[in-house]
XYZ file of C-alpha atoms in Angstrom:
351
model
C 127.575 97.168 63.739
C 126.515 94.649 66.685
C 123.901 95.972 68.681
C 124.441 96.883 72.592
C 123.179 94.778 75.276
C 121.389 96.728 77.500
C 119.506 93.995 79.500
C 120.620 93.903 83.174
C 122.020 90.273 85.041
C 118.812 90.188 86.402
C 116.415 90.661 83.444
C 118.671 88.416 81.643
C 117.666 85.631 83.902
C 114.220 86.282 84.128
C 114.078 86.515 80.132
C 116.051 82.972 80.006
C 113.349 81.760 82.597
C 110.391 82.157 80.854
C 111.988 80.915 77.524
C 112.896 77.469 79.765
C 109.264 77.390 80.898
C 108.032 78.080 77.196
C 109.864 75.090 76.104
C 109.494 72.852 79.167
C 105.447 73.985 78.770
C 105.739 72.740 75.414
C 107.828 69.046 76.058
C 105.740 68.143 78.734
C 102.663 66.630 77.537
C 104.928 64.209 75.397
C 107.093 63.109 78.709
C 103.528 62.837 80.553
C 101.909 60.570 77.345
C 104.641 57.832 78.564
C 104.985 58.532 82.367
C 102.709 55.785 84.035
C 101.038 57.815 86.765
C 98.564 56.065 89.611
C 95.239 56.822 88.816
C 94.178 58.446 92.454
C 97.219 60.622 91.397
C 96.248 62.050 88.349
C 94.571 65.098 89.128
C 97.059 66.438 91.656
C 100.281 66.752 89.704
C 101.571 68.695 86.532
C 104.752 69.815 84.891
C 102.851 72.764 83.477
C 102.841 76.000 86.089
C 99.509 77.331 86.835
C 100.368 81.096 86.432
C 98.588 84.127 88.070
C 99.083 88.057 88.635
C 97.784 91.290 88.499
C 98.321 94.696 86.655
C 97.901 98.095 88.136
C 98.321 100.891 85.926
C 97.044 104.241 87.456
C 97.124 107.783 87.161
C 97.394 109.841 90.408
C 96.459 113.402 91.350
C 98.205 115.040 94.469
C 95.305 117.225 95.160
C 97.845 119.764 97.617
C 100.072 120.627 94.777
C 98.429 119.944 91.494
C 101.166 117.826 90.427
C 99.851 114.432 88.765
C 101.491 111.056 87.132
C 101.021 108.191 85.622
C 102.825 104.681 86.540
C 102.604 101.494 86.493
C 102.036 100.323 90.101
C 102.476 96.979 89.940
C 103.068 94.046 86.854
C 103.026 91.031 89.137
C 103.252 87.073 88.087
C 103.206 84.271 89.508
C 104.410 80.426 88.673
C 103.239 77.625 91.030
C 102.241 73.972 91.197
C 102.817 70.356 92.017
C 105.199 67.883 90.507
C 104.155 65.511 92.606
C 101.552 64.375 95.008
C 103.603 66.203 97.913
C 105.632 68.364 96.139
C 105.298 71.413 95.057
C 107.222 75.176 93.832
C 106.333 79.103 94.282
C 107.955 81.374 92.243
C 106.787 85.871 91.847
C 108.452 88.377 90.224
C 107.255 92.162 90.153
C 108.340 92.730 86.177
C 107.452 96.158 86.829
C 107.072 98.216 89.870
C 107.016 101.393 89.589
C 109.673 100.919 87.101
C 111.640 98.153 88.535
C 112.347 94.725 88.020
C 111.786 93.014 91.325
C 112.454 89.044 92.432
C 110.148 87.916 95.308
C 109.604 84.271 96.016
C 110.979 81.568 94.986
C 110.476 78.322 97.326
C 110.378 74.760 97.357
C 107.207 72.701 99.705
C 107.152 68.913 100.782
C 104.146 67.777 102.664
C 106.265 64.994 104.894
C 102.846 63.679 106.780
C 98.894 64.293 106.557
C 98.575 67.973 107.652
C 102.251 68.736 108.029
C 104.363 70.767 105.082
C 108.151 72.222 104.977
C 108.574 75.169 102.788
C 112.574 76.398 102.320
C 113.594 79.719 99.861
C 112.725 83.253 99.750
C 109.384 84.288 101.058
C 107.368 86.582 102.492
C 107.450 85.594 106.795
C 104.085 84.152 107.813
C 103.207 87.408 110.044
C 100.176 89.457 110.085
C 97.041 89.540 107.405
C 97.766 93.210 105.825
C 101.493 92.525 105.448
C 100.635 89.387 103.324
C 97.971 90.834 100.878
C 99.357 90.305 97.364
C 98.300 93.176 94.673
C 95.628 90.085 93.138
C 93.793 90.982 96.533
C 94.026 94.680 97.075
C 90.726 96.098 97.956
C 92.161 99.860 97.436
C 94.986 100.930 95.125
C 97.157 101.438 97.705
C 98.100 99.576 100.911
C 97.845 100.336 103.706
C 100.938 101.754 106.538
C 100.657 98.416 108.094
C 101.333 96.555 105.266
C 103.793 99.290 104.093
C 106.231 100.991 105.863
C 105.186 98.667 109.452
C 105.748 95.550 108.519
C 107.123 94.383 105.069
C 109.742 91.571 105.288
C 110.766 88.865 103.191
C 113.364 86.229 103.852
C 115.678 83.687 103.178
C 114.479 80.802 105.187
C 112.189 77.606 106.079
C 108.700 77.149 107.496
C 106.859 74.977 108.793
C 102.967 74.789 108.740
C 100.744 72.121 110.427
C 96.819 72.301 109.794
C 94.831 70.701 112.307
C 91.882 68.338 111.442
C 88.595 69.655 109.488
C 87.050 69.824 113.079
C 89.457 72.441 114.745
C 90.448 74.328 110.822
C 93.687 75.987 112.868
C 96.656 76.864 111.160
C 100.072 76.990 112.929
C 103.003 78.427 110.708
C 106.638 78.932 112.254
C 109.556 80.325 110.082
C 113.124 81.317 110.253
C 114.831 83.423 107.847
C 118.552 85.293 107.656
C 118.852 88.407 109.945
C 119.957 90.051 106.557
C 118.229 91.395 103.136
C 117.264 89.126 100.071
C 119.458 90.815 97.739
C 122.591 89.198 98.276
C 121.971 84.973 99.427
C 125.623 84.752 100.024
C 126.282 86.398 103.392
C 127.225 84.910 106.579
C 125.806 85.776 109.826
C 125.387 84.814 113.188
C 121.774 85.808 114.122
C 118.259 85.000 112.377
C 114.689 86.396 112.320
C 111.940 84.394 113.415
C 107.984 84.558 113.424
C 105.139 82.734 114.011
C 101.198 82.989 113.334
C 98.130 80.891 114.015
C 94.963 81.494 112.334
C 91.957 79.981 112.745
C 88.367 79.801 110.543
C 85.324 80.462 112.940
C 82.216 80.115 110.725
C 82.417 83.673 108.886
C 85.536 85.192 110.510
C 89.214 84.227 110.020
C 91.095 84.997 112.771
C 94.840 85.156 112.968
C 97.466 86.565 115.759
C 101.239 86.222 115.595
C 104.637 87.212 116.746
C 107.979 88.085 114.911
C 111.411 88.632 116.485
C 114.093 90.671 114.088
C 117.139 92.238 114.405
C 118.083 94.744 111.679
C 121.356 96.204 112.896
C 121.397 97.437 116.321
C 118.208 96.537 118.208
C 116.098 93.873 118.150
C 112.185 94.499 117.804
C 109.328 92.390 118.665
C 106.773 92.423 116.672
C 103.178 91.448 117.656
C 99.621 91.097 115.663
C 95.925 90.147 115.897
C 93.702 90.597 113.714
C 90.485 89.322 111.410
C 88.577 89.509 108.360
C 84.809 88.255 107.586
C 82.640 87.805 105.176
C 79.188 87.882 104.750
C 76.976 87.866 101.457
C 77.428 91.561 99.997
C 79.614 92.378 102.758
C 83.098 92.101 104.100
C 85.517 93.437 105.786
C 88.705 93.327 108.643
C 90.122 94.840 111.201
C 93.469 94.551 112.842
C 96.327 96.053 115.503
C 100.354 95.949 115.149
C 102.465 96.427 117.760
C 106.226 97.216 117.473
C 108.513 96.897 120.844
C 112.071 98.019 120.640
C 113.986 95.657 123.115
C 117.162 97.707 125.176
C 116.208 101.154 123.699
C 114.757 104.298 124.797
C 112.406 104.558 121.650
C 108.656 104.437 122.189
C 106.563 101.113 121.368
C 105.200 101.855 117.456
C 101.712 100.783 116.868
C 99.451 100.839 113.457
C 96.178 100.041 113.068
C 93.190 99.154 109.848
C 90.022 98.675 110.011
C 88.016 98.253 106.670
C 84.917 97.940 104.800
C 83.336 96.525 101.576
C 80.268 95.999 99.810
C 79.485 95.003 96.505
C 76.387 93.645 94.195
C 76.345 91.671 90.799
C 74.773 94.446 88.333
C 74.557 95.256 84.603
C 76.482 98.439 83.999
C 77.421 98.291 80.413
C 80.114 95.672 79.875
C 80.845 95.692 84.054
C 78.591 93.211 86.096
C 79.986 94.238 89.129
C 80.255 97.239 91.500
C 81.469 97.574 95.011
C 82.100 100.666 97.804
C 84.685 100.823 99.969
C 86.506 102.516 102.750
C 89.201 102.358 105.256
C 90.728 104.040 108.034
C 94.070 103.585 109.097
C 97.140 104.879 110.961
C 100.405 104.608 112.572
C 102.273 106.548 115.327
C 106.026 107.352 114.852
C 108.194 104.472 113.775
C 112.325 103.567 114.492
C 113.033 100.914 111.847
C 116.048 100.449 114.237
C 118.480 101.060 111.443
C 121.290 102.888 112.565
C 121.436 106.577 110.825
C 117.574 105.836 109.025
C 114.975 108.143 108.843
C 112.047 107.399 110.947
C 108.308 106.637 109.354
C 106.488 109.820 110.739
C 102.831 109.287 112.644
C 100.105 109.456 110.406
C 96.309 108.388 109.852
C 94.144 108.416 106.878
C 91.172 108.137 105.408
C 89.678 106.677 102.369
C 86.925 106.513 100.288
C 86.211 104.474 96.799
C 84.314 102.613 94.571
C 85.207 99.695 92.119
C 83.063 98.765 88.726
C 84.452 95.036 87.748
C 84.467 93.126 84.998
C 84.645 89.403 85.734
C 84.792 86.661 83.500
C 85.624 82.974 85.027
C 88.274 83.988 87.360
C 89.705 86.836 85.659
C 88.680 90.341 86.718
C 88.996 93.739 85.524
C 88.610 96.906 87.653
C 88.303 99.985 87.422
C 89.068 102.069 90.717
C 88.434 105.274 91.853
C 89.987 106.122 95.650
C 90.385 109.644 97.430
C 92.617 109.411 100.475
C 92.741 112.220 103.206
C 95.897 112.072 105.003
C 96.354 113.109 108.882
C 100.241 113.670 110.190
C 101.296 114.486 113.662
C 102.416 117.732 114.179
C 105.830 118.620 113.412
C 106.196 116.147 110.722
C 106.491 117.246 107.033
C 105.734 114.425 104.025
C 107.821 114.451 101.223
C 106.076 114.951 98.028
C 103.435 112.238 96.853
C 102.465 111.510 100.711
C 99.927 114.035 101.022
C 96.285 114.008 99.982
C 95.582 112.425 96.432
C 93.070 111.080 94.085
C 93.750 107.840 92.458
C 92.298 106.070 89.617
C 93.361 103.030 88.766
C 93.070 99.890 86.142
C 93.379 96.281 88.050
C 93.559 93.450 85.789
C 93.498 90.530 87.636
C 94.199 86.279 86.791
């Protein structure tokens, strides 16, 4: 009797992917053996991806109602490189989070003059320094509202980024995306989404403010962020504001905020030679996500604590985290199950 196909469309192309890449990984150095290549050119392009990504396994104790579960948070990867001097590919995938198969990025990148780079696909819009954390760069096991339920939008669209000489290191990134979701590429519309963010590097701090203009069915919202992070020998940290305007409507502004802290020391703990502290404390007021017929995101602030014991070898690193968040809500607001006060510990493998 044949066997059943249970693979879905999707998984089916990601499984034929990285059986293309296998092979293509595998042709390449005999193509490259008789591809004449410039010499000041060598070191800049491959036809072999450089791959990265992170996975989050945890176990997590809702400390309310006793209840408790294990999941895999995120099983991220990551394909990227250059096929040429100035050009260059993106492509992440979530192959599991929590549970599901998710397709992220997947973008093309010229650099058309010294400084100046088009990008074109789906990515994540160049807004904000919490919304664009990936899971490789989480300092806690969870992220926080801001980067959550605030702001969390990826697109269908181009950019354009221009970095500024070595003596002013500013960034300027501009992007336009469809008004709509990334499931479905083949919708017509008659409105975009558009953002923009500069950031610049000021000895230790990196400081970045920006502005994003969406529509998401019936009212447009402005969107508007400043922020920065630092770092400083066994220290770093960030701070940063959000503020959400709803243009035509009678809802109040929405605002979030983070501010965070970190420090770590090289140590010999068994087979860990690293261990770190951390802790955070963030928040968000009530939230329309100006979808008509949506629930909103209730007000809330938190609070947490944790602390990190790494393995790292070259640039691979293996944590194991321990966090305790308090949670805060505004009155009159009930969480559904899982929001409330938990304990979290986590294993972060990370390439």
């Amino acid at each position: 009797m044949p066997l059943k196909n249970t693979m879905t469309p999707m998984k089916k192309h990601f499984f034929n992917l990285c059986i293309l890449f296998a092979a293509v990984s595998n042709m390449i150095p005999v193509f490259a053996e008789n591809t004449p290549t410039p010499a000041e050119d060598a070191d800049k392009i491959s036809y072999v991806p450089e791959f990265h990504g992170a996975v989050r396994p945890r176990w997590e104790l809702d400390t309310h109602s006793g209840k408790s579960r294990f999941e895999v948070r995120w099983a991220r990867f990551t394909a990227e490189g250059k096929v040429a001097p100035k050009i260059g590919y993106f492509f992440q995938v979530d192959l599991c989070d929590q549970g599901v198969f998710k397709f992220h990025d997947a973008y093309a990148k010229m650099e058309v003059a010294k400084g100046l780079e088009i990008q074109a696909g789906q990515f994540r819009m160049p807004f904000g320094r919490e919304p664009f954390m990936a899971p490789q760069n989480y300092v806690f096991a969870n992220r926080s509202f801001m980067g959550k339920q605030m702001c969390n939008y990826r697109k269908v669209g181009a950019k354009v980024t221009y970095s500024m000489p070595i003596k002013l290191p500013l960034t300027i990134e501009v992007a336009v995306g469809n008004a709509g979701g990334v499931a479905d590429h083949n919708i017509w519309g008659k409105s975009y989404m558009g953002c923009g963010r500069v950031t610049l590097q000021a000895g230790d701090f990196n400081i970045c403010g920006g502005v994003m203009d969406i529509l998401p069915d019936i009212t447009r919202i402005m969107l508007y962020d400043i922020g920065t992070t630092w770092k400083r020998g066994d220290w770093r940290g960030g701070i940063e504001y959000m503020n959400e305007h709803y243009v035509d409507s009678f809802h109040k502004d929405a605002h979030s905020w983070v501010v965070w802290g970190d420090y770590g020391r090289n140590a010999k703990l068994g087979i860990f030679n690293h261990w770190s502290v951390q802790a955070r404390y963030d928040g968000m007021n009530r939230q329309w996500n100006g979808i008509q017929g949506a629930a909103d995101n209730g007000g809330r602030h938190r609070a947490t604590i944790g602390g990190t014991l790494s393995y790292k070898y070259k640039k691979v690193f293996a944590d194991v985290m321990l966090d305790y968040e308090q949670y805060f809500y505004q009155h009159g607001y009930t969480p559904n199950e899982g929001q409330g006060n938990k304990l979290i510990l986590e294993l972060a493998v990370r390439f």
